[in-house]
Amino acid sequence: MRRLLLCLAFAAVPLASLQAGPEKVELPADWRARFVLYNEIERPDRTPNQVRLMYVNPEAAAAARAGQPAPAGTVLVMEDRPAVAGADGKPVRDAKGRMQVGERTLALAVMEKRPGWGAEYPATQRNGEWEYASYTPEGVKRAGIDTKPCFACHLPRTGPRDYTFTFMRWVEEGKPGPR
């Protein structure tokens, strides 16, 4: 009887509510070796000064280079690293004036697109078929992270930008890489 009650209680929960969320998004184990670095963004507004590295899986990069939109299966990884600081505490810059990137990872975030993802969300929140997750510098998924700010921030990027800030712009501009 107890199992029957549990089954009935489970059946009463809408399936869509069980499918939404960051638990679906995975950080691929081989992303550092396999993914394409497509953009670097300086963040002097952060303490310490940071450089944000943007990566995409090679299959999505190939589709983008062929002029296609971000396909299902696109995985974007955002890695924040500290800028190298000089003795004066200011960022060390290269010959082109860009901040040098430190070795240590400060934060990781993943944006993943899969068929049918996002249908669980109201139109005021939905970002197409994208989901978001946050990871520790060691690659462990952060539990209990509220991804609503991710959805809110990316929501205005609808249309040809496909809820991305830099990836589809990189596609439109036909850039081979960040530097």
C-alpha positions as CSV (number, residue, x, y, z in Angstrom):
1,M,0.0,0.0,0.0
2,R,2.8,2.3,0.8
3,R,4.4,1.8,-2.6
4,L,1.1,2.4,-4.3
5,L,0.7,5.7,-2.4
6,L,4.3,6.8,-3.4
7,C,3.6,5.9,-7.0
8,L,0.4,7.9,-7.0
9,A,2.1,10.8,-5.3
10,F,4.9,10.7,-7.9
11,A,2.4,10.4,-10.8
12,A,0.6,13.5,-9.5
13,V,3.7,15.6,-10.0
14,P,3.8,17.1,-13.6
15,L,6.5,15.5,-15.6
16,A,7.7,18.9,-16.8
17,S,8.6,20.0,-13.3
18,L,10.9,17.1,-13.0
19,Q,12.7,17.8,-16.2
20,A,13.8,21.5,-15.7
21,G,16.9,22.7,-14.1
22,P,20.7,22.7,-13.9
23,E,20.8,19.0,-12.9
24,K,20.5,18.2,-16.7
25,V,23.5,20.2,-17.7
26,E,26.9,18.4,-17.6
27,L,30.4,19.7,-17.8
28,P,32.1,17.4,-20.3
29,A,35.1,15.7,-18.8
30,D,37.3,16.5,-21.8
31,W,36.2,20.1,-22.4
32,R,39.7,21.6,-21.6
33,A,41.4,19.4,-24.3
34,R,38.6,19.2,-26.9
35,F,36.6,22.5,-26.8
36,V,37.4,25.5,-29.0
37,L,38.3,28.7,-27.2
38,Y,36.3,31.3,-29.1
39,N,36.4,34.4,-27.0
40,E,38.2,36.2,-24.1
41,I,36.5,39.0,-22.2
42,E,38.4,41.2,-19.8
43,R,36.6,41.9,-16.5
44,P,38.5,44.8,-14.8
45,D,35.3,45.4,-12.8
46,R,35.9,42.2,-10.8
47,T,38.2,41.7,-7.8
48,P,40.7,40.4,-8.6
49,N,40.8,41.6,-12.3
50,Q,39.6,38.7,-14.3
51,V,39.6,37.3,-17.8
52,R,36.6,35.3,-18.9
53,L,37.4,32.5,-21.4
54,M,34.6,31.2,-23.5
55,Y,34.7,27.7,-25.0
56,V,32.3,25.8,-27.3
57,N,32.2,22.1,-28.3
58,P,33.8,21.5,-31.7
59,E,30.7,20.2,-33.3
60,A,28.9,23.4,-32.6
61,A,31.9,25.4,-33.7
62,A,31.9,23.6,-37.0
63,A,28.2,24.3,-37.5
64,A,28.8,27.9,-36.7
65,R,31.7,28.2,-39.1
66,A,29.4,26.8,-41.8
67,G,26.9,29.6,-41.1
68,Q,24.4,27.5,-39.2
69,P,22.8,28.4,-35.9
70,A,23.8,26.8,-32.6
71,P,22.6,23.2,-33.0
72,A,21.1,21.0,-30.4
73,G,23.9,19.6,-28.4
74,T,25.8,22.9,-28.2
75,V,27.7,23.3,-25.0
76,L,29.2,26.6,-24.0
77,V,31.7,26.8,-21.1
78,M,32.6,30.0,-19.4
79,E,35.8,29.9,-17.3
80,D,36.8,32.9,-15.1
81,R,40.5,33.2,-14.4
82,P,42.4,36.0,-12.6
83,A,44.5,38.3,-14.6
84,V,48.2,38.1,-13.9
85,A,49.1,41.0,-11.5
86,G,52.3,42.9,-11.6
87,A,54.2,44.1,-8.5
88,D,52.0,47.2,-8.5
89,G,48.9,45.1,-8.3
90,K,47.8,46.1,-11.8
91,P,47.1,43.6,-14.6
92,V,50.1,42.6,-16.7
93,R,49.4,43.3,-20.3
94,D,50.7,41.8,-23.5
95,A,52.0,43.7,-26.6
96,K,48.5,44.3,-27.8
97,G,47.4,45.7,-24.4
98,R,45.4,42.7,-23.3
99,M,45.4,41.3,-19.8
100,Q,47.6,38.2,-19.3
101,V,45.5,35.3,-18.2
102,G,46.4,33.5,-14.9
103,E,46.5,29.7,-14.6
104,R,44.0,29.3,-11.8
105,T,40.3,28.8,-12.4
106,L,38.0,30.9,-10.3
107,A,34.6,29.8,-11.6
108,L,32.9,27.7,-14.3
109,A,29.5,28.0,-15.8
110,V,27.9,25.9,-18.5
111,M,25.1,26.7,-21.0
112,E,23.8,23.6,-22.8
113,K,21.1,23.3,-25.6
114,R,19.1,20.2,-26.1
115,P,15.8,19.4,-28.0
116,G,12.8,20.1,-25.8
117,W,14.6,21.7,-23.0
118,G,13.0,24.9,-21.8
119,A,9.4,23.9,-22.5
120,E,8.9,23.7,-18.7
121,Y,9.4,27.4,-18.2
122,P,7.0,30.3,-18.7
123,A,7.6,32.6,-21.7
124,T,8.8,35.3,-19.3
125,Q,11.7,33.0,-18.4
126,R,12.3,30.6,-21.2
127,N,15.6,30.8,-23.2
128,G,14.7,28.6,-26.1
129,E,16.1,25.1,-25.4
130,W,19.0,26.2,-23.1
131,E,19.7,25.3,-19.5
132,Y,22.4,26.6,-17.2
133,A,24.6,25.2,-14.4
134,S,27.4,26.4,-12.2
135,Y,30.5,24.4,-11.3
136,T,33.3,24.8,-8.8
137,P,36.9,25.4,-10.1
138,E,37.4,21.7,-9.7
139,G,34.5,20.8,-12.0
140,V,32.0,19.8,-9.3
141,K,28.4,20.9,-10.0
142,R,27.2,23.4,-7.4
143,A,24.1,22.2,-5.7
144,G,21.2,24.5,-5.0
145,I,22.3,27.3,-7.4
146,D,19.4,29.5,-8.5
147,T,19.7,29.8,-12.3
148,K,16.9,32.3,-12.7
149,P,19.4,35.2,-13.0
150,C,21.0,33.3,-15.9
151,F,17.6,33.1,-17.7
152,A,16.8,36.7,-16.9
153,C,20.2,38.0,-18.2
154,H,20.1,35.9,-21.4
155,L,16.3,36.4,-22.1
156,P,16.8,39.7,-24.1
157,R,19.3,37.9,-26.5
158,T,16.4,36.2,-28.3
159,G,16.3,36.0,-32.1
160,P,19.5,35.3,-34.2
161,R,21.7,35.6,-31.1
162,D,19.9,32.5,-29.7
163,Y,20.1,33.7,-26.1
164,T,23.9,34.0,-26.2
165,F,26.1,37.1,-25.8
166,T,29.3,36.2,-27.5
167,F,28.9,32.9,-29.4
168,M,26.4,33.9,-32.1
169,R,28.2,37.3,-32.5
170,W,31.4,35.3,-33.1
171,V,29.5,33.3,-35.7
172,E,28.2,36.4,-37.4
173,E,31.6,38.0,-37.5
174,G,33.2,34.9,-38.8
175,K,36.1,35.0,-36.3
176,P,38.4,32.0,-36.1
177,G,39.3,32.6,-32.4
178,P,39.8,35.2,-29.7
179,R,43.3,36.5,-30.4
